[in-house]
Amino acid sequence: MSGVRRFSPDAAGDFAWADVERLRYKDEGSAPFRDITRQVLFAQPDQDCELRYFEIAPGGYSTLERHRHTHAVLILRGRGTVRLGASEQPVTEHDLVTIDPLTWHQFHAAPDCALGFLCLVSRTRDRPQLPTAEEAAQLARR
Amino acid sequence: MSGVRRFSPDAAGDFAWADVERLRYKDEGSAPFRDITRQVLFAQPDQDCELRYFEIAPGGYSTLERHRHTHAVLILRGRGTVRLGASEQPVTEHDLVTIDPLTWHQFHAAPDCALGFLCLVSRTRDRPQLPTAEEAAQLARR
């Protein structure tokens, strides 16, 4: 329904909005990750995309994974790094990150700073793939 | 292509990004508006949505219009107001605005502050409708 949902960060400064639930990033044990939450900001019936907000606490990280669908990311808060295939790059507030199909990717928050980002995805999308032990070792060597 | 496009505001503090062109909001004379620019941040071939960034200079405004497609908006910068049908509400950084089909809507920047916002839309969408003189007068009376 048309309306405004107010931004209302919590006492710790973590981003939150009226009428938006803070969710687990993934089910525990389903894949490696640390200190990350997920909020679905928009999932409109007439749009084939969803806009989600992920927040990683200082020192935390998302799962190293890849999938056929793309990610369109805008950093909304803080600092960290993003792995894109063979490269790792620093990211900071308002940077844009494009993640192409089947590109290994992972976000890390800085040790002393949270990292929050918007992520646009298609509503219908394939499940993420995790690296084999060999692939993970290869990525770590680069 | 996978990669990071850096946020690089211009000397005046207006939001800009590497490899993102600042466009006219609309063609001059096509509809009433003032002091507003448009930047397409993401338009991926495998996604049916686009993420655009609009920036309204202090005192400027977008066109008062409506259409069948929805808007999903996140305020990225500054302060202003949004008209949603009969109501006008203040908006500020990180607020979320949902605009349902056929809802008259218009954004105004504050007199002393720019207003910048992300707007998510479907790639295929109908053209905006402008109010008749009578409809505009009725909206103004509310």
Coordinates of C-alpha atoms in Angstrom, one line a residue:
Chain A
M1 CA 0.0 0.0 0.0
S2 CA 1.3 3.5 -0.8
G3 CA 3.0 5.0 2.2
V4 CA 6.3 5.9 3.9
R5 CA 8.1 3.5 6.2
R6 CA 10.5 5.4 8.4
F7 CA 14.1 4.7 8.8
S8 CA 14.6 3.9 12.5
P9 CA 18.1 2.6 13.4
D10 CA 18.3 0.8 16.7
A11 CA 20.2 2.0 19.8
A12 CA 23.4 0.4 18.5
G13 CA 23.1 2.3 15.2
D14 CA 22.2 -0.8 13.2
F15 CA 19.9 0.0 10.3
A16 CA 16.2 -0.8 10.8
W17 CA 12.9 0.4 9.3
A18 CA 9.3 0.6 10.6
D19 CA 7.4 -2.6 9.6
V20 CA 10.5 -4.3 8.2
E21 CA 11.5 -7.5 10.0
R22 CA 15.2 -8.3 10.7
L23 CA 15.7 -11.9 9.4
R24 CA 18.4 -14.5 9.6
Y25 CA 20.8 -14.3 6.6
K26 CA 20.4 -18.0 6.1
D27 CA 19.6 -21.0 8.2
E28 CA 22.5 -21.8 10.5
G29 CA 24.8 -24.6 9.3
S30 CA 23.5 -24.3 5.7
A31 CA 26.7 -22.5 4.6
P32 CA 29.6 -20.7 6.2
F33 CA 28.9 -17.0 7.2
R34 CA 29.2 -14.8 10.3
D35 CA 27.3 -12.0 11.9
I36 CA 25.0 -11.0 9.1
T37 CA 21.3 -10.2 8.9
R38 CA 18.8 -9.7 6.1
Q39 CA 15.8 -7.3 5.7
V40 CA 13.5 -7.4 2.7
L41 CA 12.7 -3.7 2.0
F42 CA 10.6 -4.2 -1.2
A43 CA 9.0 -7.3 -2.7
Q44 CA 6.1 -5.8 -4.7
P45 CA 3.5 -8.1 -6.5
D46 CA 3.9 -6.3 -9.8
Q47 CA 7.8 -6.3 -9.8
D48 CA 9.9 -9.3 -10.7
C49 CA 12.7 -8.0 -8.4
E50 CA 13.3 -7.7 -4.7
L51 CA 15.3 -5.1 -2.8
R52 CA 17.0 -6.5 0.3
Y53 CA 19.3 -4.9 2.9
F54 CA 22.1 -7.0 4.4
E55 CA 24.1 -5.9 7.4
I56 CA 27.3 -7.5 8.4
A57 CA 28.7 -6.7 11.9
P58 CA 32.4 -5.7 12.2
G59 CA 34.6 -8.7 11.3
G60 CA 31.7 -10.7 9.9
Y61 CA 31.2 -12.0 6.3
S62 CA 28.7 -13.4 3.9
T63 CA 29.0 -16.9 2.3
L64 CA 31.5 -17.4 -0.5
E65 CA 29.2 -18.5 -3.3
R66 CA 28.1 -18.2 -6.9
H67 CA 24.8 -18.6 -8.9
R68 CA 23.3 -17.9 -12.3
H69 CA 21.4 -14.8 -11.3
T70 CA 23.1 -11.5 -10.9
H71 CA 23.4 -9.2 -8.0
A72 CA 23.1 -5.4 -8.2
V73 CA 24.5 -3.9 -4.9
L74 CA 24.7 -0.4 -3.4
I75 CA 26.7 0.0 -0.2
L76 CA 24.5 1.9 2.2
R77 CA 26.7 1.9 5.3
G78 CA 30.2 1.4 6.5
R79 CA 33.3 -0.2 5.0
G80 CA 34.6 -3.6 4.0
T81 CA 35.7 -5.6 1.0
V82 CA 34.1 -7.6 -1.8
R83 CA 35.6 -10.6 -3.5
L84 CA 34.7 -10.9 -7.2
G85 CA 36.2 -14.0 -8.7
A86 CA 40.0 -13.6 -8.4
S87 CA 40.0 -10.0 -7.1
E88 CA 39.3 -8.5 -3.7
Q89 CA 38.4 -4.8 -3.5
P90 CA 37.6 -2.3 -0.8
V91 CA 34.1 -0.9 -0.8
T92 CA 32.6 2.0 1.1
E93 CA 29.4 4.0 1.3
H94 CA 27.4 4.4 -1.9
D95 CA 29.8 2.3 -4.1
L96 CA 28.0 0.2 -6.7
V97 CA 28.9 -3.5 -7.1
T98 CA 27.8 -5.6 -10.1
I99 CA 28.1 -9.4 -9.7
D100 CA 27.7 -11.3 -12.9
P101 CA 26.4 -14.8 -13.3
L102 CA 28.5 -17.6 -11.8
T103 CA 31.0 -15.2 -10.3
W104 CA 32.4 -16.3 -6.9
H105 CA 31.6 -13.5 -4.5
Q106 CA 31.8 -12.7 -0.8
F107 CA 31.5 -9.6 1.3
H108 CA 33.5 -8.9 4.5
A109 CA 32.9 -6.1 6.9
A110 CA 36.0 -4.2 8.1
P111 CA 37.3 -5.4 11.5
D112 CA 36.2 -2.2 13.2
C113 CA 33.2 -1.2 11.1
A114 CA 29.9 -2.7 10.0
L115 CA 29.0 -3.1 6.3
G116 CA 25.5 -2.6 5.1
F117 CA 24.3 -3.0 1.5
L118 CA 21.3 -3.0 -0.7
C119 CA 21.0 -6.0 -3.0
L120 CA 18.7 -6.2 -5.9
V121 CA 17.8 -9.6 -7.2
S122 CA 15.2 -11.2 -9.5
R123 CA 12.3 -12.8 -7.6
T124 CA 12.8 -16.1 -9.4
R125 CA 16.4 -17.2 -9.0
D126 CA 18.6 -20.3 -8.7
R127 CA 20.1 -21.5 -5.5
P128 CA 23.6 -20.5 -4.6
Q129 CA 26.4 -23.0 -5.2
L130 CA 29.2 -23.4 -2.6
P131 CA 32.9 -23.9 -3.7
T132 CA 34.4 -27.4 -3.4
A133 CA 37.4 -27.7 -1.1
E134 CA 39.6 -27.5 -4.2
E135 CA 37.8 -24.4 -5.6
A136 CA 38.0 -22.7 -2.2
A137 CA 41.8 -23.4 -1.9
Q138 CA 42.3 -22.1 -5.5
L139 CA 40.4 -18.8 -4.7
A140 CA 42.4 -18.4 -1.5
R141 CA 45.7 -18.7 -3.3
R142 CA 45.0 -15.9 -5.8
Chain B
M1 CA 30.6 -7.0 -16.1
S2 CA 31.4 -7.8 -12.5
G3 CA 33.1 -4.9 -10.8
V4 CA 32.9 -1.9 -8.5
R5 CA 31.8 1.5 -9.6
R6 CA 33.0 4.1 -7.1
F7 CA 30.8 6.7 -5.5
S8 CA 32.4 10.1 -6.5
P9 CA 30.2 13.1 -5.6
D10 CA 31.1 16.3 -7.5
A11 CA 32.6 19.4 -6.0
A12 CA 29.2 20.7 -5.0
G13 CA 28.4 17.5 -3.1
D14 CA 25.9 16.2 -5.7
F15 CA 25.9 12.5 -5.9
A16 CA 27.7 10.9 -8.9
W17 CA 29.4 7.6 -9.7
A18 CA 32.2 6.4 -12.0
D19 CA 30.8 5.3 -15.4
V20 CA 27.3 6.6 -14.6
E21 CA 25.9 9.4 -16.8
R22 CA 23.9 12.2 -15.3
L23 CA 20.8 12.5 -17.5
R24 CA 18.0 14.9 -17.9
Y25 CA 15.0 13.9 -15.8
K26 CA 12.7 14.3 -18.8
D27 CA 12.6 16.3 -22.0
E28 CA 12.1 20.0 -21.3
G29 CA 8.5 21.0 -21.8
S30 CA 7.1 17.4 -21.7
A31 CA 5.7 18.0 -18.2
P32 CA 6.2 20.4 -15.3
F33 CA 9.3 19.7 -13.1
R34 CA 12.2 21.7 -11.7
D35 CA 15.9 21.1 -11.0
I36 CA 16.0 17.3 -11.1
T37 CA 18.5 14.9 -12.7
R38 CA 18.4 11.1 -13.3
Q39 CA 21.1 8.5 -13.2
V40 CA 20.6 4.8 -14.1
L41 CA 22.6 2.8 -11.6
F42 CA 21.6 -0.7 -12.7
A43 CA 19.8 -2.0 -15.8
Q44 CA 21.0 -5.6 -16.0
P45 CA 20.0 -7.8 -19.0
D46 CA 18.8 -10.6 -16.8
Q47 CA 16.7 -8.5 -14.5
D48 CA 13.3 -7.0 -15.3
C49 CA 13.9 -4.0 -13.0
E50 CA 16.0 -0.9 -13.1
L51 CA 17.5 1.0 -10.2
R52 CA 17.7 4.8 -10.9
Y53 CA 18.9 7.7 -8.8
F54 CA 17.1 11.0 -8.9
E55 CA 18.4 14.1 -7.4
I56 CA 16.3 17.3 -6.8
A57 CA 18.1 20.5 -6.1
P58 CA 16.9 22.6 -3.1
G59 CA 13.4 24.0 -3.9
G60 CA 13.0 21.7 -7.0
Y61 CA 10.3 19.1 -7.6
S62 CA 9.4 16.1 -9.7
T63 CA 6.4 16.0 -12.0
L64 CA 3.0 15.4 -10.3
E65 CA 1.9 12.2 -12.1
R66 CA 0.5 8.7 -11.8
H67 CA 0.9 5.4 -13.8
R68 CA 0.0 1.7 -13.5
H69 CA 3.5 0.6 -12.5
T70 CA 4.7 0.9 -8.9
H71 CA 7.6 2.7 -7.6
A72 CA 9.8 1.4 -4.7
V73 CA 11.8 4.4 -3.4
L74 CA 14.6 4.7 -0.8
I75 CA 15.7 8.2 0.1
L76 CA 19.5 8.3 -0.2
R77 CA 20.2 12.0 0.6
G78 CA 18.7 15.0 2.1
R79 CA 15.2 16.1 3.0
G80 CA 11.9 16.9 1.4
T81 CA 8.3 15.8 1.0
V82 CA 6.4 13.3 -1.0
R83 CA 2.8 13.6 -2.1
L84 CA 0.9 10.3 -2.1
G85 CA -2.6 10.9 -3.3
A86 CA -4.4 13.1 -0.8
S87 CA -1.5 13.2 1.7
E88 CA 1.9 15.0 1.8
Q89 CA 4.5 13.7 4.1
P90 CA 8.1 14.7 5.1
V91 CA 10.8 12.3 4.0
T92 CA 14.4 12.1 5.1
E93 CA 17.5 9.9 4.6
H94 CA 16.9 6.2 4.3
D95 CA 13.1 6.4 4.5
L96 CA 11.2 3.9 2.3
V97 CA 8.4 5.1 0.0
T98 CA 5.9 2.7 -1.7
I99 CA 3.9 4.2 -4.6
D100 CA 1.0 2.0 -5.7
P101 CA -0.5 1.9 -9.1
L102 CA -2.4 5.0 -10.2
T103 CA -1.5 6.9 -7.1
W104 CA -0.8 10.6 -7.8
H105 CA 2.7 11.4 -6.5
Q106 CA 5.3 14.1 -6.5
F107 CA 8.6 14.7 -4.7
H108 CA 9.7 18.1 -3.5
A109 CA 13.2 18.9 -2.1
A110 CA 13.3 21.1 1.0
P111 CA 13.9 24.8 0.2
D112 CA 17.4 24.6 1.8
C113 CA 18.4 21.0 1.0
A114 CA 18.7 18.7 -1.9
L115 CA 16.7 15.4 -2.0
G116 CA 18.2 12.3 -3.6
F117 CA 16.4 9.0 -3.9
L118 CA 16.7 5.5 -5.4
C119 CA 13.7 4.4 -7.4
L120 CA 13.2 0.8 -8.4
V121 CA 10.8 0.2 -11.4
S122 CA 10.0 -2.6 -13.8
R123 CA 11.8 -2.3 -17.1
T124 CA 8.5 -2.6 -19.1
R125 CA 6.2 0.1 -17.7
D126 CA 3.4 2.4 -18.9
R127 CA 3.8 6.1 -19.5
P128 CA 3.0 8.5 -16.7
Q129 CA -0.3 10.3 -16.8
L130 CA -0.5 14.0 -16.0
P131 CA -3.5 15.5 -14.0
T132 CA -6.1 17.5 -15.8
A133 CA -6.6 21.1 -14.6
E134 CA -9.5 19.9 -12.5
E135 CA -7.7 17.0 -10.9
A136 CA -4.7 19.2 -10.1
A137 CA -7.0 21.8 -8.5
Q138 CA -8.7 19.0 -6.5
L139 CA -5.3 17.7 -5.3
A140 CA -4.2 21.2 -4.3
R141 CA -7.3 21.7 -2.2
R142 CA -6.8 18.6 -0.1

